[in-house]
């Protein structure tokens, strides 16, 4: 392959990732200057899908994300991914971590996705494992290391090398542009970014009902670092929102988990008033839950001069079907809001329901906070569960929480299913 074609393909996909994953253009490296501390942010996912007109999108599934100045970590697991007609995958796992050592910080993204099938067999992979680390040092240098291993990969119409080199790119003529083991790093101490993915597919022509320009990324990740001298001013904020989570303890040590879907976190020093969004087209947990059009948002702002500090987090989920139709809903939306202004905290939560039915019983749209019902053969169902702690500047709402008292769909007694969660924290 000619080098110019390779560079153009990588650049095009990098620009796309920058737009879709929220990265900005990174300046060219300049002479390094000493740094005593770094502010960082990072996220890792299992899959990402977007059509250019955004009529179809599935943002980072099994998303783990961190940010701040101190050491931290986050991990996620998901039983499977199923965006019908475009991607299916088995068990997925992501971990994002940062370790601070003096003025140095090392940010790591790890993702493993099993049993991948893209576009009804265009691409099949047994296992995709990505492990990439960005290291920002006190001498002002920033670098990236690591990459991806793809076990048992088969791409129709394309001969792949046994060991796929870093930043590999190729064409399936008239079908798709393919990139693999992508790791892109640029910038300096003032601002640097690392981004990439295990495998990228960009359609060159319509396929399986998806238009040309559709992009699929496996194991996408991004890291950003910037000098934090001094640390950003302003009161801190926090919170999250997600659509579903399932937890169950089996025996003494084994935990069955489907981590939060369409999950989003509030940045520690706010989003600067911008609305951050994470959306997923479909979640299908066989026998347990089918959910469509999952969207979480987070909007926040902070102030170092006594101005208002505010967080609004939402989750909206449509087309809910739990446990083989035992629980269904057209749409569920939760909102959590917290604000401090003039030293006074105000906050609240809200639930909006459209046609929620539990075991044949229609739930009113104005269901009272902290309503609990027992459903025979299922367990305890909590509705509009509200946890309000104004003295701590915190609140949380869970639209639906189910605690099983009967084994169902492979889940043991005591398993917990959550749907529609939003929370906020503001420093008072």
XYZ file of C-alpha atoms in Angstrom, residues 10-328:
319
model
C -5.553 7.071 9.312
C -6.038 10.838 9.317
C -9.680 10.556 8.200
C -10.523 8.059 10.926
C -8.580 10.072 13.503
C -10.554 13.206 12.619
C -13.774 11.204 12.892
C -12.763 9.876 16.292
C -11.884 13.375 17.425
C -15.357 14.587 16.521
C -17.263 11.646 17.933
C -15.263 10.993 21.077
C -15.034 14.640 22.070
C -11.353 15.294 21.428
C -10.075 18.557 20.035
C -7.201 19.210 17.668
C -3.868 18.633 19.366
C -0.988 21.070 18.843
C 2.316 19.856 17.468
C 4.954 19.016 20.071
C 7.030 21.908 21.333
C 10.005 22.111 23.650
C 9.153 20.392 26.915
C 8.917 22.428 30.110
C 8.916 21.103 33.702
C 5.488 20.219 35.124
C 4.667 19.574 38.772
C 1.192 18.154 38.179
C -1.144 17.046 35.378
C -4.900 17.209 34.978
C -6.123 14.220 32.944
C -9.240 12.593 31.534
C -9.652 9.176 29.921
C -12.287 6.746 28.689
C -12.315 3.255 27.241
C -15.134 1.397 25.479
C -15.846 -1.935 23.822
C -17.733 -0.719 20.737
C -18.765 2.494 19.039
C -21.091 2.927 16.039
C -22.193 6.071 14.261
C -23.902 6.909 10.977
C -22.806 10.292 9.665
C -26.304 11.786 9.828
C -26.584 10.366 13.363
C -29.836 8.551 12.681
C -28.131 5.475 14.117
C -25.605 5.626 16.898
C -24.297 3.421 19.662
C -21.787 5.325 21.744
C -19.146 3.732 23.938
C -20.550 0.463 25.325
C -19.103 -0.873 28.585
C -17.649 2.604 29.034
C -15.146 3.137 31.848
C -14.018 6.707 32.447
C -11.881 8.696 34.896
C -10.577 12.220 35.359
C -8.865 14.531 37.811
C -5.367 14.932 39.206
C -5.005 12.006 41.631
C -4.732 8.261 40.990
C -8.058 6.654 40.108
C -9.609 3.714 38.258
C -12.886 2.520 36.771
C -13.907 -0.816 35.243
C -16.948 -2.125 33.401
C -18.250 -5.477 32.178
C -21.147 -6.346 29.906
C -22.588 -9.739 28.992
C -22.926 -8.956 25.285
C -23.408 -6.243 22.680
C -26.107 -6.466 20.030
C -26.810 -3.671 17.561
C -28.776 -5.757 15.094
C -27.436 -5.913 11.566
C -24.241 -4.082 12.382
C -22.463 -5.610 15.392
C -22.723 -8.457 17.857
C -20.172 -9.408 20.489
C -19.938 -11.634 23.518
C -18.544 -10.716 26.905
C -16.774 -7.364 27.045
C -14.573 -5.814 29.713
C -12.934 -2.404 30.012
C -10.651 -0.860 32.595
C -9.382 2.731 32.716
C -6.847 3.763 35.328
C -4.377 6.511 36.182
C -1.444 6.283 38.570
C 0.186 9.467 39.795
C 3.788 9.299 40.968
C 5.069 12.711 41.966
C 4.760 14.931 38.928
C 4.292 11.941 36.578
C 1.003 10.311 35.587
C 0.462 7.047 33.693
C -2.982 6.538 32.132
C -3.947 3.049 30.998
C -6.821 1.767 28.855
C -7.503 -1.970 28.779
C -10.351 -3.495 26.773
C -11.172 -7.081 25.854
C -14.062 -7.982 23.546
C -14.939 -11.584 22.644
C -16.836 -13.196 19.770
C -17.109 -10.187 17.454
C -19.267 -10.282 14.304
C -19.556 -7.090 12.241
C -22.066 -6.496 9.441
C -23.331 -10.091 9.338
C -19.964 -11.720 8.829
C -17.956 -9.062 6.993
C -15.571 -9.200 9.974
C -15.266 -11.974 12.547
C -12.840 -11.983 15.485
C -12.452 -14.468 18.323
C -10.953 -11.977 20.773
C -9.803 -8.352 20.680
C -7.463 -7.193 23.460
C -6.251 -3.602 23.708
C -3.753 -2.351 26.274
C -2.404 1.201 25.825
C -0.663 3.528 28.293
C -0.041 7.263 28.020
C 2.763 8.572 30.230
C 3.063 12.273 31.036
C 6.294 13.085 32.878
C 7.392 15.956 35.066
C 9.999 16.885 32.443
C 7.083 17.870 30.169
C 7.272 14.880 27.812
C 4.163 12.885 26.863
C 4.290 9.510 25.100
C 2.117 6.462 24.387
C 2.938 2.745 24.354
C 1.108 -0.539 23.830
C -1.453 -1.623 21.261
C -3.932 -4.328 20.271
C -3.903 -8.067 19.673
C -6.621 -9.516 17.398
C -7.024 -13.287 17.742
C -8.731 -15.241 14.973
C -9.578 -12.207 12.821
C -11.145 -12.785 9.396
C -12.159 -9.955 7.059
C -13.943 -10.868 3.797
C -12.000 -9.694 0.782
C -8.852 -8.831 2.720
C -5.626 -10.722 3.438
C -4.283 -9.650 6.821
C -0.759 -10.131 8.150
C -0.321 -12.652 10.940
C 0.860 -9.931 13.299
C -0.963 -6.694 12.534
C 1.425 -3.741 12.856
C 0.542 -0.519 14.634
C -1.607 1.913 12.621
C -2.386 -0.659 9.918
C -4.810 0.434 7.177
C -6.246 -1.248 4.065
C -9.222 -1.161 1.681
C -11.852 -3.721 0.806
C -12.447 -2.249 -2.686
C -15.840 -0.576 -2.894
C -16.875 -1.962 0.506
C -14.973 -0.473 3.451
C -11.820 1.183 4.713
C -10.242 -0.873 7.484
C -7.772 0.234 10.148
C -6.368 -1.805 13.019
C -4.125 -1.479 16.061
C -4.412 2.305 15.883
C -2.573 4.408 18.481
C -2.235 8.144 17.773
C -0.454 10.482 20.164
C 0.410 14.160 19.850
C 0.821 17.318 21.901
C 2.982 18.590 24.716
C 2.758 19.379 28.413
C 0.240 22.175 27.840
C -2.189 19.746 26.155
C -1.711 16.272 24.728
C -4.023 13.494 23.566
C -3.777 9.803 22.792
C -6.592 8.152 20.884
C -7.122 4.980 18.938
C -8.990 1.724 18.539
C -8.435 -1.970 17.961
C -10.342 -2.109 14.670
C -12.084 0.567 12.630
C -14.502 -0.015 9.748
C -15.772 2.851 7.595
C -18.278 1.828 4.913
C -17.527 3.013 1.384
C -20.959 1.898 0.136
C -24.297 1.018 1.705
C -24.408 -2.403 3.379
C -27.004 -4.178 5.519
C -29.202 -1.070 5.409
C -26.437 1.200 6.731
C -25.301 4.045 4.522
C -21.833 4.822 3.207
C -19.800 6.636 5.840
C -21.018 4.525 8.756
C -18.156 3.986 11.207
C -17.656 1.082 13.598
C -14.871 1.100 16.189
C -13.837 -1.771 18.458
C -12.112 -1.024 21.771
C -11.933 2.766 21.249
C -10.041 4.807 23.831
C -8.854 8.346 24.453
C -6.577 10.031 26.967
C -5.922 13.733 27.482
C -3.395 15.449 29.734
C -2.653 19.069 30.459
C -0.424 20.898 32.885
C -2.319 21.731 36.078
C -0.146 24.407 37.657
C -2.024 25.543 39.630
C -4.872 23.024 39.945
C -8.091 24.236 38.265
C -10.015 26.616 40.495
C -13.633 26.231 41.449
C -15.860 24.029 43.530
C -16.017 20.367 42.562
C -19.023 18.586 41.131
C -19.849 14.944 40.498
C -22.631 12.580 39.546
C -23.627 10.034 36.935
C -26.487 8.638 34.889
C -27.108 5.265 33.253
C -29.865 3.063 31.860
C -29.380 -0.436 33.276
C -27.217 -2.321 35.744
C -27.447 -5.913 37.000
C -25.600 -7.278 40.019
C -25.673 -10.726 41.598
C -23.441 -12.595 44.017
C -23.074 -16.318 43.357
C -21.456 -18.272 46.177
C -18.707 -16.551 48.114
C -16.588 -15.043 45.381
C -18.179 -15.014 41.929
C -20.069 -11.888 40.969
C -22.307 -11.768 37.889
C -22.419 -8.191 36.618
C -23.809 -6.255 33.694
C -22.290 -2.871 34.362
C -24.045 0.439 33.642
C -25.202 0.941 30.049
C -25.268 4.371 28.355
C -23.235 5.501 31.325
C -21.967 9.049 31.783
C -19.988 10.786 34.539
C -19.905 14.444 35.530
C -16.355 15.846 35.170
C -14.753 16.796 38.480
C -14.425 20.467 37.524
C -17.612 20.532 35.391
C -18.339 20.442 31.669
C -18.163 24.219 31.463
C -21.897 24.429 30.808
C -21.767 22.022 27.853
C -24.086 19.022 27.650
C -22.209 15.715 27.483
C -24.105 12.779 25.966
C -23.696 9.007 25.829
C -26.199 7.049 23.736
C -26.644 3.395 22.842
C -29.061 2.148 20.196
C -29.959 -1.205 21.790
C -29.062 -3.358 24.776
C -30.019 -7.035 24.637
C -29.335 -9.223 27.669
C -30.889 -12.571 26.644
C -33.833 -13.510 28.837
C -33.231 -10.576 31.156
C -33.725 -7.285 29.335
C -34.169 -5.675 25.954
C -33.917 -1.891 25.880
C -33.844 0.537 22.974
C -32.709 4.147 22.568
C -30.709 4.653 25.765
C -29.419 8.191 26.302
C -27.692 9.791 29.282
C -26.669 13.436 29.568
C -24.652 15.529 32.009
C -24.538 19.340 32.099
C -22.500 21.123 34.768
C -20.713 24.347 35.637
C -18.595 25.537 38.531
C -17.176 28.796 39.861
C -14.187 29.955 41.862
C -15.661 33.423 42.496
C -18.899 32.639 44.310
C -21.015 32.180 41.186
C -23.519 29.342 40.810
C -22.342 25.725 40.851
C -24.792 23.361 39.176
C -25.204 19.817 37.828
C -28.125 18.361 35.832
C -27.944 14.675 34.910
C -30.584 12.743 32.966
C -31.253 9.278 31.600
C -33.929 8.377 29.093
C -34.721 4.807 28.061
C -37.320 3.566 25.569
C -38.732 0.210 24.503
C -38.176 -1.585 27.808
C -38.881 -5.319 28.085
C -37.698 -7.052 31.274
C -37.815 -10.750 32.087
C -39.789 -11.909 29.083
C -42.438 -9.197 29.219
C -43.097 -9.273 32.936
C -42.190 -5.569 32.995
C -42.600 -3.296 29.963
